[in-house]
Short mmCIF file of C-alpha atoms in Angstrom, two decimals:
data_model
loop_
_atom_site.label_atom_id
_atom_site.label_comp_id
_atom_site.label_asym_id
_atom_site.label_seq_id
_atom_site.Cartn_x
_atom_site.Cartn_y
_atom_site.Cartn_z
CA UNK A 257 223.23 130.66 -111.46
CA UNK A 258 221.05 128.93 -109.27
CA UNK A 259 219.87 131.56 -107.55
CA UNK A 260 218.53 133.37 -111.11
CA UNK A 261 216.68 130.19 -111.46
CA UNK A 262 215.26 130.36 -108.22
CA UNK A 263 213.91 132.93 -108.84
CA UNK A 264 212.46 131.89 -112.34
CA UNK A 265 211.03 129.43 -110.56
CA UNK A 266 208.88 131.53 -108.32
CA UNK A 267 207.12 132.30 -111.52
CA UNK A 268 206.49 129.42 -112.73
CA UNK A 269 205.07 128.89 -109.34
CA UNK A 270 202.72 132.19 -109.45
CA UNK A 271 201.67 130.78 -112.70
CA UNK A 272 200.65 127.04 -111.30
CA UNK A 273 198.82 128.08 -108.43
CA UNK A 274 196.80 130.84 -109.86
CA UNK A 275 196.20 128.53 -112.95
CA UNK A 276 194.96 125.97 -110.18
CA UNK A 277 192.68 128.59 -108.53
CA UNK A 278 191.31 130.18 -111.62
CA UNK A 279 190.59 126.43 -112.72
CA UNK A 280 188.61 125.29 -109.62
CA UNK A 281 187.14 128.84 -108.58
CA UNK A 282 184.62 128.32 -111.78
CA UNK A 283 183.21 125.53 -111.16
CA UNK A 284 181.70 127.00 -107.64
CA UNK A 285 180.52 130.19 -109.22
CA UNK A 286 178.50 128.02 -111.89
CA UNK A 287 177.35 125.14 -109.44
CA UNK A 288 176.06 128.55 -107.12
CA UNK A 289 176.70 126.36 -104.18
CA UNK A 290 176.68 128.21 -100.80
CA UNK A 291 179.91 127.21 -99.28
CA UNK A 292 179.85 126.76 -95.47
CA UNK A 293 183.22 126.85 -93.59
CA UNK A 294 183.69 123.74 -91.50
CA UNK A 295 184.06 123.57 -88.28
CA UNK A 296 187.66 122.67 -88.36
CA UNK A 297 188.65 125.38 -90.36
CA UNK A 298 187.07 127.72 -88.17
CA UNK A 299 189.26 126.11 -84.93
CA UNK A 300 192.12 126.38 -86.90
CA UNK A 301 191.60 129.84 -88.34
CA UNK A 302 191.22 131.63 -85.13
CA UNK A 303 194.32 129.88 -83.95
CA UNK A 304 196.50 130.79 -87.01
CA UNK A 305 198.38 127.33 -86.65
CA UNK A 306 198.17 126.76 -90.29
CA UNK A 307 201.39 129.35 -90.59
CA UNK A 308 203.08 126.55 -88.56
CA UNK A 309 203.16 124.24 -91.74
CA UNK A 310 206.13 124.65 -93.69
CA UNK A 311 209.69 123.66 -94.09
CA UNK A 312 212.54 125.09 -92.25
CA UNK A 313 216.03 124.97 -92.92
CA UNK A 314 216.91 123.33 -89.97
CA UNK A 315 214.94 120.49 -91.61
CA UNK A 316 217.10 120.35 -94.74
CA UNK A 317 220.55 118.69 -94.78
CA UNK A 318 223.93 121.35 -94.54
CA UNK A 319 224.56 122.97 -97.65
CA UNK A 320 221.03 124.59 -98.03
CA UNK A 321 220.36 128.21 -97.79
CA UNK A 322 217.40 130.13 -97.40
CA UNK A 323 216.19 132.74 -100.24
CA UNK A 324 216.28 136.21 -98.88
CA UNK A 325 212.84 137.17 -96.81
CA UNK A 326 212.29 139.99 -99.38
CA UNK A 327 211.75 137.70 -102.51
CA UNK A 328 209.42 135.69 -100.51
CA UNK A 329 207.48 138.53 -99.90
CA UNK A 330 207.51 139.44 -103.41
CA UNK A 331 206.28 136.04 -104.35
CA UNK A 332 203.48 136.44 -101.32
CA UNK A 333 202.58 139.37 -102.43
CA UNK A 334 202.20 138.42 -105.99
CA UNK A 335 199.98 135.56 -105.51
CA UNK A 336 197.90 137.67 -102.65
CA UNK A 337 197.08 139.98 -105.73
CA UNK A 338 195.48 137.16 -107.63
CA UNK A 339 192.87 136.56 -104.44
CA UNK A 340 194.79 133.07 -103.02
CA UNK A 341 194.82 132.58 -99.59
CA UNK A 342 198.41 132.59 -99.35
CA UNK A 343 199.76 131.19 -95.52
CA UNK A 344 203.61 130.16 -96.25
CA UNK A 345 205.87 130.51 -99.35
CA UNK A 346 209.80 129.03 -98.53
CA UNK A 347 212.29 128.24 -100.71
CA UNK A 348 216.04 126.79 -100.07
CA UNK A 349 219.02 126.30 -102.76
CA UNK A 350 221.78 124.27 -102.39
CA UNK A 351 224.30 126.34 -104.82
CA UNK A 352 226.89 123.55 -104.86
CA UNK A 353 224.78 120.65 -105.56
CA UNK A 354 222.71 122.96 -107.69
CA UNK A 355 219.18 121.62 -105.66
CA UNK A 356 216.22 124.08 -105.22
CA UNK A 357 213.04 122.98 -102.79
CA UNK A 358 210.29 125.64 -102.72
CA UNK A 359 206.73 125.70 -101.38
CA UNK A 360 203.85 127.66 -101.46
CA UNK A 361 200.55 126.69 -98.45
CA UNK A 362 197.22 127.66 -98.99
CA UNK A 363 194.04 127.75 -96.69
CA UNK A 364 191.12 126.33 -98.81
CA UNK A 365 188.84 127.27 -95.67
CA UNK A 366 185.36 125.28 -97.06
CA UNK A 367 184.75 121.93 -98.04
CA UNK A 368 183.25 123.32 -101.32
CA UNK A 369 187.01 124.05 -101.87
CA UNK A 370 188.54 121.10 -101.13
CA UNK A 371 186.61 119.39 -103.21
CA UNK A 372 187.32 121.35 -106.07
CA UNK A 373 191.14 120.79 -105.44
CA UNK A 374 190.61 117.59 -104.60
CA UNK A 375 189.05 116.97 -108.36
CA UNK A 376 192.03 118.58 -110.28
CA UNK A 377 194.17 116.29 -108.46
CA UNK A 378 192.27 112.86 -109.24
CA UNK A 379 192.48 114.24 -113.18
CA UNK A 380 196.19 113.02 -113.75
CA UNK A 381 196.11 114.18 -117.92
CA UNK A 382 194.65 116.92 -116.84
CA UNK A 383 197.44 118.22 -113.98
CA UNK A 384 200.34 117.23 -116.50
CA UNK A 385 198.94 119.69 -119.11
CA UNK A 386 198.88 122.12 -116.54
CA UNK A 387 202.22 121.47 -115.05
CA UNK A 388 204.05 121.18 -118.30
CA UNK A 389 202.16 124.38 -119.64
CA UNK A 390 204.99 127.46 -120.37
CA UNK A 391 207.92 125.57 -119.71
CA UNK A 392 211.01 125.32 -121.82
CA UNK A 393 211.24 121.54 -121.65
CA UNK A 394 212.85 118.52 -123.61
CA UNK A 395 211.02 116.30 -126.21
CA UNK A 396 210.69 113.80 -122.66
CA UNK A 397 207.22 113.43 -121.76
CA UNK A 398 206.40 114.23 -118.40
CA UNK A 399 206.14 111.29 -115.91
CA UNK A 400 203.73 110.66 -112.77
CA UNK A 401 205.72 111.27 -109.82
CA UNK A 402 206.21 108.17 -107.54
CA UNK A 403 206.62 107.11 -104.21
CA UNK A 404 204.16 110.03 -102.85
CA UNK A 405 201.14 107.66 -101.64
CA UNK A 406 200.46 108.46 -97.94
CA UNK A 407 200.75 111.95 -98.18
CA UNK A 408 197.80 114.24 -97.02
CA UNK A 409 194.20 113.77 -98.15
CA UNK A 410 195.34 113.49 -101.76
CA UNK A 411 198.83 113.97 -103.78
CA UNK A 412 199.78 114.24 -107.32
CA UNK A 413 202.10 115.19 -108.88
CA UNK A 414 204.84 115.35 -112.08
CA UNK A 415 208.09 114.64 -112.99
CA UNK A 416 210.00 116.96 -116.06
CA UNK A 417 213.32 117.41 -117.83
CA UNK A 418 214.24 121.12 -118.33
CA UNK A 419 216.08 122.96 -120.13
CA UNK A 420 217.66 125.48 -118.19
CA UNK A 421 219.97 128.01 -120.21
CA UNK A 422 221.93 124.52 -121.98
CA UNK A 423 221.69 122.86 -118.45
CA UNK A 424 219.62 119.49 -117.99
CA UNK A 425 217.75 119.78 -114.98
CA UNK A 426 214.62 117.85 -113.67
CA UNK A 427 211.59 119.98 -112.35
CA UNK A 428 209.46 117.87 -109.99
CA UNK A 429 205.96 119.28 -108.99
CA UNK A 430 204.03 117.83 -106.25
CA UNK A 431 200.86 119.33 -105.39
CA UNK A 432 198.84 118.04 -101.84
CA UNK A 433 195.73 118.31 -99.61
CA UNK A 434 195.82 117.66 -96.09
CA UNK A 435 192.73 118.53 -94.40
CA UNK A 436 192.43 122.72 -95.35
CA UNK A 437 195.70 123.08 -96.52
CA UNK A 438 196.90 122.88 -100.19
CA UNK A 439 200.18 123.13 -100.80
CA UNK A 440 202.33 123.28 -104.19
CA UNK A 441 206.36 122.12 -103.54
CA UNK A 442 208.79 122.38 -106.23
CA UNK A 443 212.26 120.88 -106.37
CA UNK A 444 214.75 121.30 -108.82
CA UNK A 445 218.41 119.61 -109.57
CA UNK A 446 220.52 118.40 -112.04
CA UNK A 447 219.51 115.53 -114.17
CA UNK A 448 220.76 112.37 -113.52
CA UNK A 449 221.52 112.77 -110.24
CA UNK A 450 219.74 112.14 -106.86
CA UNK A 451 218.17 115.23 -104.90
CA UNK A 452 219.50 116.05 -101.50
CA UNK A 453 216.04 116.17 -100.18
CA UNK A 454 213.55 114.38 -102.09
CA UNK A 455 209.85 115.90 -102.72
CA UNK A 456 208.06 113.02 -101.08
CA UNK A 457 210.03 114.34 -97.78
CA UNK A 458 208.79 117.93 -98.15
CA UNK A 459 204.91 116.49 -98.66
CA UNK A 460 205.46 114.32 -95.66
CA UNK A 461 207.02 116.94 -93.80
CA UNK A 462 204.11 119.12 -94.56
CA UNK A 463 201.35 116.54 -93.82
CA UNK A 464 203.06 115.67 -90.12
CA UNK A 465 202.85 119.61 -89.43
CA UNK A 466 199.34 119.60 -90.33
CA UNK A 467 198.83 116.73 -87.59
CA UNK A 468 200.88 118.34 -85.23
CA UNK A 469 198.50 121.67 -85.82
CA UNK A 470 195.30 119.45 -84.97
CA UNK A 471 197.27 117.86 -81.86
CA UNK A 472 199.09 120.82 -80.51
CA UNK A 473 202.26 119.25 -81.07
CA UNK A 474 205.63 120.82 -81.62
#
């Protein structure tokens, strides 16, 4: 079962981030704002270290599995097709403890860019509505996620019930900056009980990989 929501999930996923990207992308075209890759992303482009950042499942506690390569690519592909800059998408289920962690990194290569994330994020009313939107939830509002200060540049993120076919389940959406990077993580589990692998971990995890990028670190 957990595996057919898996792959619901991914999307809900191409929904969020190409909702994210057709919200900001607007607001460039109108300002007509020459964007002007920094010199940072430039470094870091001709390097390709940005395919570096993401979670592997020697990171995860035992139990977790890997999604098959070829629905990743799907997923890639999919969101490729809508004109994101796509580096990493990963995902991981734990079938017995019924825990999903996915993640999708993006290269938002100009500062025009980041900024433009940067604003969604600081818009908290604004990210629920866009989080929540589609979703077969419960008459519980959605709640701010906590414990995700310190991560990257900026964080936000939400915290839903779900109803998944009868099955309480909470949905927790974290979306992050660090430097050129955006990156979407999802984690799913039952309701009521504690995740094997929080989402504050996977941001973490995710901002230390972007500072061992800029270091050369391992």
């Amino acid at each position: 079962m957990i595996e057919k929501i898996a792959l619901g999930l991914c999307g809900l996923a191409v929904g969020v981030v190409s909702t994210m990207v057709w919200v900001t992308t607007p607001a460039l075209a109108e300002a007509g704002v020459e964007e002007n890759v920094t010199q940072e992303s430039v470094i870091l482009a001709q390097a390709g270290t940005l395919a570096d950042v993401t979670l592997k499942l020697e990171d995860l506690p035992r139990g977790f599995t890997a999604m098959p390569p070829s629905e990743l690519a799907k997923l890639k592909e999919e969101l490729s097709q809508d004109e994101i800059n796509v580096e990493n998408v990963f995902a991981f289920v734990a079938q017995e403890q019924f825990q999903l962690i996915m993640g999708i990194t993006t290269r938002l290569e100009t500062a025009q860019q980041q900024a433009q994330f940067d604003e969604l994020l600081r818009d908290p009313e604004k990210l629920k509505a866009l989080l929540a939107e589609n979703l077969q939830d419960t008459n519980v509002p959605p709640q701010a996620l906590n414990n995700i200060n310190n991560i990257g540049d900026v964080a936000a993120g939400v915290s839903l019930q779900v109803d998944m076919d009868n099955l309480l389940a909470r949905l927790e959406i974290l979306v992050l900056r660090k430097n050129q990077m955006g990156a979407f993580v999802f984690v799913l589990y039952r309701d009521g009980q504690r995740p094997l692998y929080p989402i504050a971990q996977v941001g973490r995890l995710l901002d230390q990989r972007v500072q061992e990028v800029r270091t050369g670190g391992n």
